Short mmCIF file of C-alpha atoms in Angstrom, two decimals:
data_model
loop_
_atom_site.label_atom_id
_atom_site.label_comp_id
_atom_site.label_asym_id
_atom_site.label_seq_id
_atom_site.Cartn_x
_atom_site.Cartn_y
_atom_site.Cartn_z
CA MET A 1 27.78 213.02 178.61
CA PRO A 2 27.45 211.40 175.26
CA PRO A 3 25.70 208.08 175.23
CA SER A 4 28.84 206.31 174.04
CA GLN A 5 30.70 207.22 177.24
CA ARG A 6 28.01 206.06 179.64
CA LYS A 7 28.87 203.01 181.58
CA LYS A 8 26.85 200.11 180.56
CA ARG A 9 25.40 198.05 183.33
CA HIS A 10 26.39 194.46 182.92
CA ARG A 11 23.77 192.01 184.05
CA LYS A 12 24.89 188.84 185.66
CA PRO A 13 23.56 185.69 184.12
CA ALA A 14 20.84 183.95 186.08
CA ARG A 15 21.97 181.15 188.26
CA SER A 16 20.96 177.73 187.22
CA ARG A 17 18.51 176.23 189.64
CA GLY A 18 18.49 172.67 190.69
CA PRO A 19 15.62 170.27 190.26
CA SER A 20 12.35 171.72 191.61
CA THR A 21 10.55 169.94 194.39
CA LEU A 22 6.78 169.53 194.71
CA LEU A 23 5.11 171.45 197.49
CA VAL A 24 2.61 169.28 199.28
CA LEU A 25 -0.35 171.13 200.77
CA ASP A 26 -2.63 169.80 203.42
CA GLN A 27 -6.11 169.80 201.86
CA THR A 28 -7.88 168.97 205.09
CA PRO A 29 -8.98 172.59 205.82
CA PHE A 30 -10.21 173.01 202.25
CA LEU A 31 -12.08 169.73 202.37
CA LYS A 32 -13.74 170.69 205.66
CA LYS A 33 -14.75 174.06 204.27
CA ALA A 34 -16.15 172.51 201.07
CA THR A 35 -18.01 169.85 203.07
CA ALA A 36 -19.52 172.50 205.34
CA ARG A 37 -20.65 174.47 202.31
CA CYS A 38 -22.28 171.40 200.78
CA ARG A 39 -24.14 170.58 204.00
CA ARG A 40 -25.28 174.18 204.38
CA ILE A 41 -26.68 174.13 200.84
CA GLN A 42 -28.31 170.76 201.52
CA ARG A 43 -30.06 172.08 204.65
CA SER A 44 -31.30 175.15 202.83
CA LEU A 45 -32.51 173.01 199.93
CA ASP A 46 -34.38 170.62 202.23
CA LYS A 47 -36.01 173.47 204.16
CA SER A 48 -37.14 175.24 200.98
CA ARG A 49 -38.64 172.02 199.64
CA ARG A 50 -40.50 171.37 202.91
CA ASP A 51 -41.92 174.89 203.03
CA LEU A 52 -43.07 174.75 199.42
CA GLU A 53 -44.64 171.34 199.93
CA GLN A 54 -46.49 172.60 203.01
CA PHE A 55 -47.69 175.63 201.09
CA GLU A 56 -48.91 173.62 198.09
CA THR A 57 -50.50 170.71 199.97
CA VAL A 58 -51.78 172.32 203.20
CA ALA A 59 -51.99 176.10 203.16
CA LYS A 60 -53.30 176.64 199.63
CA PRO A 61 -56.18 174.11 199.82
CA ALA A 62 -57.18 175.46 203.24
CA PHE A 63 -57.16 179.00 201.89
CA GLN A 64 -59.35 178.02 198.92
CA GLN A 65 -61.88 176.35 201.22
CA TRP A 66 -61.96 179.43 203.45
CA MET A 67 -62.47 181.67 200.41
CA ALA A 68 -65.41 179.53 199.26
CA ARG A 69 -67.05 179.77 202.68
CA ALA A 70 -66.44 183.48 203.18
CA PHE A 71 -66.95 184.87 199.66
CA GLY A 72 -68.92 182.18 197.80
CA PRO A 73 -71.58 184.39 196.13
CA THR A 74 -69.04 187.04 195.12
CA LEU A 75 -66.72 184.45 193.60
CA SER A 76 -69.61 182.91 191.64
CA ALA A 77 -70.56 186.32 190.29
CA LEU A 78 -66.96 186.97 189.29
CA ARG A 79 -66.73 183.65 187.45
CA GLU A 80 -69.96 184.30 185.54
CA LEU A 81 -68.82 187.82 184.72
CA GLN A 82 -65.48 186.57 183.45
CA SER A 83 -67.17 183.95 181.28
CA THR A 84 -69.45 186.60 179.77
CA LEU A 85 -66.51 188.93 179.21
CA ASP A 86 -64.54 186.24 177.41
CA GLU A 87 -67.46 185.51 175.09
CA LYS A 88 -68.14 189.17 174.30
CA ILE A 89 -64.46 189.98 173.78
CA ALA A 90 -64.11 187.05 171.38
CA LEU A 91 -67.11 188.27 169.36
CA LEU A 92 -65.76 191.82 169.29
CA GLU A 93 -62.34 190.66 168.09
CA VAL A 94 -63.95 188.70 165.26
CA LEU A 95 -65.97 191.74 164.20
CA ARG A 96 -62.87 193.95 164.22
CA PHE A 97 -60.89 191.38 162.27
CA ALA A 98 -63.62 191.12 159.64
CA VAL A 99 -63.69 194.91 159.21
CA TRP A 100 -59.97 195.63 159.30
CA SER A 101 -58.50 192.55 157.64
CA LYS A 102 -61.22 191.27 155.31
CA GLY A 103 -62.68 194.64 154.35
CA VAL A 104 -66.26 193.81 155.32
CA PRO A 105 -68.33 197.02 155.51
CA GLU A 106 -69.78 197.92 158.89
CA TYR A 107 -73.35 197.67 157.59
CA ASP A 108 -72.73 194.05 156.59
CA VAL A 109 -70.25 192.79 159.20
CA TRP A 110 -72.77 191.76 161.87
CA GLU A 111 -74.71 189.46 159.54
CA TYR A 112 -71.43 188.17 158.05
CA VAL A 113 -70.01 187.18 161.45
CA GLN A 114 -73.24 185.66 162.71
CA ARG A 115 -73.52 183.51 159.60
CA HIS A 116 -69.94 182.33 160.06
CA ARG A 117 -70.62 181.44 163.70
CA ASN A 118 -73.71 179.46 162.79
CA ASP A 119 -72.04 177.72 159.84
CA PRO A 120 -68.19 177.53 160.03
CA SER A 121 -68.03 176.12 156.49
CA TYR A 122 -69.75 179.19 155.02
CA ARG A 123 -67.70 181.25 152.57
CA HIS A 124 -68.84 184.63 151.36
CA PRO A 125 -68.45 185.01 147.57
CA VAL A 126 -66.77 188.43 147.93
CA TYR A 127 -65.18 188.77 151.38
CA ASP A 128 -63.78 185.22 151.52
CA ALA A 129 -62.77 184.97 147.87
CA ASP A 130 -59.09 185.81 148.49
CA GLU A 131 -58.39 182.97 150.93
CA ASP A 132 -57.66 180.35 148.27
CA GLU A 133 -55.53 182.79 146.28
CA PHE A 134 -53.53 183.64 149.40
CA ASP A 135 -52.93 179.94 150.10
CA ASP A 136 -51.63 179.51 146.57
CA VAL A 137 -49.23 182.42 147.03
CA VAL A 138 -47.70 181.23 150.31
CA ASP A 139 -47.62 177.55 149.34
CA PHE A 140 -44.31 177.67 147.49
CA ASP A 141 -42.14 174.71 146.67
CA GLU A 142 -39.10 174.48 148.95
CA ASP A 143 -37.24 172.39 146.38
CA ASP A 144 -36.88 175.52 144.26
CA PHE A 145 -34.53 176.93 146.90
CA SER A 146 -32.57 173.76 147.68
CA ASP A 147 -29.70 174.75 145.39
CA PHE A 148 -29.31 178.01 147.25
CA THR A 149 -29.84 176.96 150.88
CA GLY A 150 -28.66 173.36 150.77
CA ASP A 151 -30.42 170.11 151.52
CA GLU A 152 -30.59 169.29 155.23
CA GLU A 153 -31.38 165.62 154.62
CA ASP A 154 -28.17 165.15 152.67
CA GLY A 155 -26.21 167.02 155.33
CA ASP A 156 -25.37 169.84 152.91
CA GLU A 157 -25.48 172.99 155.03
CA PRO A 158 -26.01 176.39 153.42
CA CYS A 159 -22.71 178.19 152.98
CA ALA A 160 -22.03 181.91 153.24
CA GLU A 161 -19.35 181.74 150.53
CA GLU A 162 -21.84 180.51 147.93
CA MET A 163 -24.21 183.36 148.73
CA ALA A 164 -21.47 186.01 148.81
CA LYS A 165 -19.91 184.68 145.61
CA LEU A 166 -22.95 185.63 143.56
CA PHE A 167 -22.92 189.17 144.91
CA GLY A 168 -19.13 189.35 144.64
CA GLU A 169 -19.20 188.58 140.92
CA ALA A 170 -21.80 191.27 140.36
CA ALA A 171 -19.81 193.74 142.47
CA ARG A 172 -16.61 193.07 140.49
CA GLU A 173 -18.41 193.85 137.25
CA VAL A 174 -19.54 197.17 138.69
CA PHE A 175 -16.48 198.27 140.68
CA GLY A 176 -13.79 196.43 138.74
CA GLU A 177 -10.39 196.37 140.46
CA ASP A 178 -11.67 198.48 143.35
CA PHE A 179 -13.46 195.42 144.69
CA SER A 180 -10.60 193.69 146.53
CA ASP A 181 -10.29 190.29 148.14
CA GLU A 182 -10.61 191.91 151.56
CA MET A 183 -14.00 193.26 150.57
CA GLN A 184 -15.00 189.77 149.43
CA GLU A 185 -13.92 188.37 152.81
CA GLU A 186 -15.92 191.01 154.67
CA MET A 187 -18.95 190.24 152.54
CA GLU A 188 -18.71 186.54 153.41
CA GLU A 189 -18.45 187.32 157.10
CA GLY A 190 -21.42 189.64 156.83
CA PHE A 191 -23.55 186.96 155.18
CA ALA A 192 -22.52 184.44 157.82
CA SER A 193 -23.38 186.73 160.73
CA PHE A 194 -26.64 188.06 159.24
CA PHE A 195 -28.13 184.76 158.06
CA GLY A 196 -26.59 182.60 160.80
CA LEU A 197 -24.87 180.36 158.26
CA ALA A 198 -21.70 178.38 158.67
CA ARG A 199 -18.51 179.18 156.79
CA ARG A 200 -16.70 176.25 155.26
CA GLN A 201 -13.30 177.85 155.87
CA ALA A 202 -14.06 178.33 159.57
CA ILE A 203 -11.44 176.94 161.89
CA SER A 204 -12.67 173.86 163.68
CA LYS A 205 -12.99 174.13 167.42
CA PRO A 206 -10.46 172.26 169.52
CA ASP A 207 -11.70 168.88 170.59
CA GLY A 208 -9.86 168.74 173.90
CA GLY A 209 -12.85 167.84 176.10
CA ALA A 210 -14.37 165.25 173.78
CA ALA A 211 -12.58 162.35 175.45
CA GLU A 212 -13.60 163.43 178.94
CA LEU A 213 -17.13 164.05 177.73
CA LYS A 214 -17.44 160.48 176.46
CA VAL A 215 -15.91 159.00 179.61
CA LEU A 216 -18.31 160.90 181.87
CA TYR A 217 -21.26 159.98 179.70
CA ARG A 218 -20.43 156.27 179.81
CA THR A 219 -19.88 156.37 183.57
CA LEU A 220 -23.21 158.06 184.18
CA ALA A 221 -24.99 155.77 181.73
CA ARG A 222 -23.89 152.73 183.75
CA ARG A 223 -25.35 154.31 186.88
CA LEU A 224 -28.53 155.95 185.62
CA HIS A 225 -29.71 154.19 182.46
CA PRO A 226 -32.66 151.91 183.30
CA ASP A 227 -31.40 149.11 181.05
CA LEU A 228 -27.89 149.15 182.52
CA ASN A 229 -28.89 149.69 186.15
CA PRO A 230 -32.40 148.41 186.92
CA THR A 231 -31.89 149.02 190.68
CA ALA A 232 -31.51 152.79 190.32
CA ASP A 233 -33.60 155.01 192.60
CA ASP A 234 -36.55 157.22 191.64
CA ARG A 235 -34.32 160.19 190.88
CA ALA A 236 -32.44 158.33 188.16
CA PRO A 237 -34.84 159.11 185.24
CA ASP A 238 -34.68 162.86 185.87
CA ARG A 239 -30.92 162.83 186.19
CA TRP A 240 -30.54 160.67 183.10
CA HIS A 241 -32.54 163.28 181.20
CA GLU A 242 -30.11 165.95 182.45
CA VAL A 243 -27.18 163.77 181.37
CA THR A 244 -28.47 163.36 177.81
CA GLU A 245 -29.22 167.07 177.57
CA ALA A 246 -25.74 168.04 178.81
CA TYR A 247 -24.09 165.51 176.49
CA GLY A 248 -26.01 166.88 173.52
CA LYS A 249 -24.73 170.37 174.33
CA GLY A 250 -21.20 169.14 174.98
CA ASP A 251 -21.26 170.61 178.51
CA VAL A 252 -18.42 168.89 180.36
CA ASP A 253 -18.95 170.91 183.56
CA ALA A 254 -22.56 169.78 183.84
CA LEU A 255 -21.55 166.14 183.42
CA ARG A 256 -18.88 166.55 186.09
CA ALA A 257 -21.45 167.96 188.49
CA LEU A 258 -23.87 165.10 187.78
CA GLU A 259 -21.08 162.57 188.28
CA ALA A 260 -20.27 164.18 191.65
CA VAL A 261 -23.94 164.05 192.66
CA CYS A 262 -24.22 160.37 191.79
CA GLU A 263 -20.99 159.62 193.67
CA ALA A 264 -22.28 161.48 196.75
CA ASP A 265 -25.53 159.50 196.61
CA ALA A 266 -23.57 156.26 196.58
CA ALA A 267 -20.72 157.02 199.03
CA GLY A 268 -22.23 159.81 201.13
CA LEU A 269 -21.44 163.49 201.38
CA GLY A 270 -18.04 163.95 203.01
CA PRO A 271 -14.35 164.74 202.53
CA ALA A 272 -13.82 161.34 200.91
CA LEU A 273 -15.38 162.68 197.71
CA GLY A 274 -12.47 165.01 197.07
CA LEU A 275 -12.30 168.74 196.67
CA ALA A 276 -13.27 168.83 192.99
CA ARG A 277 -16.37 166.68 193.45
CA LEU A 278 -17.46 168.60 196.54
CA ASN A 279 -17.27 171.89 194.67
CA ALA A 280 -19.11 170.40 191.69
CA TRP A 281 -21.80 169.01 194.01
CA ALA A 282 -22.22 172.42 195.67
CA ASP A 283 -22.47 174.25 192.35
CA TYR A 284 -25.06 171.80 191.05
CA HIS A 285 -27.33 172.08 194.09
CA GLN A 286 -26.83 175.83 194.29
CA GLY A 287 -28.34 176.00 190.81
CA LEU A 288 -31.33 174.00 192.07
CA LEU A 289 -31.69 176.21 195.14
CA GLN A 290 -32.08 179.52 193.29
CA PRO A 291 -35.42 178.76 191.55
CA LEU A 292 -36.76 177.22 194.77
CA LYS A 293 -35.98 180.41 196.67
CA SER A 294 -37.68 182.45 193.97
CA ARG A 295 -40.83 180.33 194.23
CA LEU A 296 -40.68 180.57 198.00
CA ARG A 297 -40.54 184.37 197.89
CA GLU A 298 -43.67 184.40 195.72
CA ALA A 299 -45.41 181.96 198.08
CA ARG A 300 -44.69 184.14 201.11
CA ARG A 301 -46.53 187.02 199.45
CA HIS A 302 -49.60 184.85 198.84
CA PRO A 303 -52.57 185.32 201.20
CA ALA A 304 -52.56 181.59 201.95
CA TRP A 305 -49.09 181.89 203.51
CA ILE A 306 -50.16 184.83 205.65
CA GLY A 307 -53.40 183.19 206.74
CA PHE A 308 -52.54 179.52 207.23
CA ILE A 309 -48.78 179.26 207.82
CA LYS A 310 -48.00 182.34 209.87
CA ASN A 311 -51.46 182.21 211.55
CA ARG A 312 -53.89 179.38 212.07
CA GLN A 313 -56.78 181.58 210.98
CA PRO A 314 -56.73 184.51 208.54
CA PRO A 315 -56.67 187.82 210.39
CA ALA A 316 -59.56 190.27 210.10
CA SER A 317 -57.43 192.71 208.12
CA LEU A 318 -56.79 190.04 205.46
CA ARG A 319 -60.52 189.35 205.19
CA ASP A 320 -61.32 193.02 204.69
CA GLU A 321 -58.55 193.42 202.12
CA ILE A 322 -59.72 190.40 200.09
CA GLU A 323 -63.34 191.57 200.18
CA GLU A 324 -62.32 195.01 198.94
CA ASP A 325 -60.27 193.48 196.11
CA LEU A 326 -63.17 191.25 195.05
CA GLN A 327 -65.63 194.14 194.99
CA HIS A 328 -63.17 196.24 193.03
CA GLY A 329 -62.70 193.44 190.50
CA LEU A 330 -66.46 192.97 190.17
CA HIS A 331 -67.04 196.68 189.60
CA GLY A 332 -64.21 196.91 187.07
CA GLY A 333 -65.50 193.88 185.17
CA GLU A 334 -68.99 195.37 184.94
CA MET A 335 -67.59 198.63 183.59
CA GLN A 336 -65.57 196.73 180.99
CA LEU A 337 -68.64 194.73 180.00
CA ASP A 338 -70.64 197.95 179.51
CA GLU A 339 -67.96 199.34 177.19
CA ILE A 340 -67.90 196.14 175.15
CA GLU A 341 -71.69 196.07 174.92
CA MET A 342 -71.68 199.64 173.62
CA GLU A 343 -69.28 198.71 170.84
CA LEU A 344 -71.27 195.59 169.99
CA ASP A 345 -74.46 197.66 169.88
CA TYR A 346 -72.74 199.98 167.43
CA PHE A 347 -71.93 197.11 165.05
CA ARG A 348 -75.44 195.74 165.51
CA SER A 349 -77.03 199.12 164.75
CA GLN A 350 -74.94 199.55 161.58
CA SER A 351 -76.30 196.36 160.07
CA LYS A 352 -78.28 196.97 156.88
CA PRO A 353 -82.06 196.62 157.45
CA LYS A 354 -83.72 193.87 155.50
CA PRO A 355 -85.91 195.12 152.61
CA ARG A 356 -89.68 194.85 153.01
CA PRO A 357 -91.23 192.12 150.85
CA ARG A 358 -92.93 193.49 147.75
CA ARG A 359 -96.64 192.89 147.36
CA SER A 360 -97.44 190.51 144.60
CA ARG A 361 -99.54 191.76 141.70
CA ALA A 362 -100.91 188.32 140.92
CA PRO A 363 -104.18 188.69 142.91
CA ARG A 364 -104.98 191.99 141.19
CA ARG A 365 -104.29 190.46 137.79
CA ARG A 366 -106.51 187.51 138.61
CA ARG A 367 -109.32 189.82 139.66
CA LYS A 368 -109.13 191.66 136.35
CA GLN A 369 -109.19 188.40 134.41
CA ALA A 370 -112.18 187.16 136.41
CA ALA A 371 -114.02 190.42 135.82
CA ALA A 372 -113.37 190.17 132.09
CA ARG A 373 -114.84 186.66 132.00
CA ASP A 374 -117.96 187.69 133.95
CA PRO A 375 -121.08 187.82 131.63
CA ALA A 376 -122.45 190.79 133.55
CA ASN A 377 -119.51 192.81 132.34
CA ALA A 378 -120.03 191.87 128.69
CA ASN A 379 -121.41 195.36 127.78
CA PRO A 380 -118.96 197.81 129.17
CA ALA A 381 -120.20 201.22 130.32
CA PRO A 382 -120.01 204.00 127.77
CA ALA A 383 -117.01 206.17 128.01
CA ARG A 384 -117.41 209.60 129.44
CA ALA A 385 -117.80 212.46 126.98
CA GLN A 386 -114.84 214.69 127.10
CA ARG A 387 -115.58 218.32 127.85
CA THR A 388 -114.28 220.74 125.30
CA VAL A 389 -112.91 223.98 126.54
CA ASP A 390 -112.75 227.11 124.45
CA PRO A 391 -109.20 228.41 124.72
CA PHE A 392 -110.42 231.97 124.11
CA GLN A 393 -112.74 231.78 127.11
CA THR A 394 -110.03 230.15 129.27
CA GLU A 395 -107.46 232.79 128.45
CA PHE A 396 -109.72 235.84 129.13
CA ALA A 397 -111.75 234.42 132.00
CA PHE A 398 -111.67 236.68 135.07
#
């Protein structure tokens, strides 16, 4: 059947509806659920804080005292070994730096480093000669680049268009008409994304939450600022710091949560706060609960938790495990110290030996002068007669 003969389906026009009515929902179940969630988070937060406080103030000090009584000599040896290791490692790093970075030969590096340690103001005429030149190179004048990057004090931000314009003009001279406006636009976007610069043609962000941001900030300032509310509790300074930080970032959600927390502190935690404030309160304290739980998990793995919270005295297995770990650490530190000493001995052995002092010829010269002035030596002994040798006899002597 041709399409022209098909029956077209006629749609009936939509019926006009009357005025819509608002549907009123009972929020009581939602309020109860939100309140229960808030109280559950509050109980978990309080318990985590109590456990951490007990761990920090009771269990950890008791564990440290028990360690001092049980493993005092071993701990002292470990501390001394660690102090020696730190000193030797620092010396070795200085020697390596002098060889690799300053070009000091190995036969001269030991004396060079020791002289620097004894006199920090010492400067070698050869190895330390480039320090002033390097300072001159890196000490450039930032005003030379102010035309290119902008002056922050005057509020003139660096612009991607100005940077791309210079390259665009050079590209047009090379490519001619092949360099289109779209390529110029892509170049500007590339400069903006690579250098993190702002584009002056960028569309400004909508300022819809600015009014609410200011209202929340003023409300919280009246409650938390020490000058506006001198009767605020001890938590007010910390929360005021959070308010200023959130306001600086323009975070409306964070200010809403802080406003809900302050309202709950004043009126109490219950359905009277409203569903939005209850949810904001729960989200805020849930964010505080996560790091506390993370710290609590680390504390439960600590030997102090096992020995002085789960048990009143550390079990024998814990004592044996700690003693084994300490002995292992002591043995490993001694091996590391031996390796460092071997490398230090190598640098020490490569040092150039000092030349032996030359004997002065002055006493010998003085003896000759005194002998010449002596009257007994006025008539010198006759010189020996030289023996003449017949070359014919020398050649044919058998």
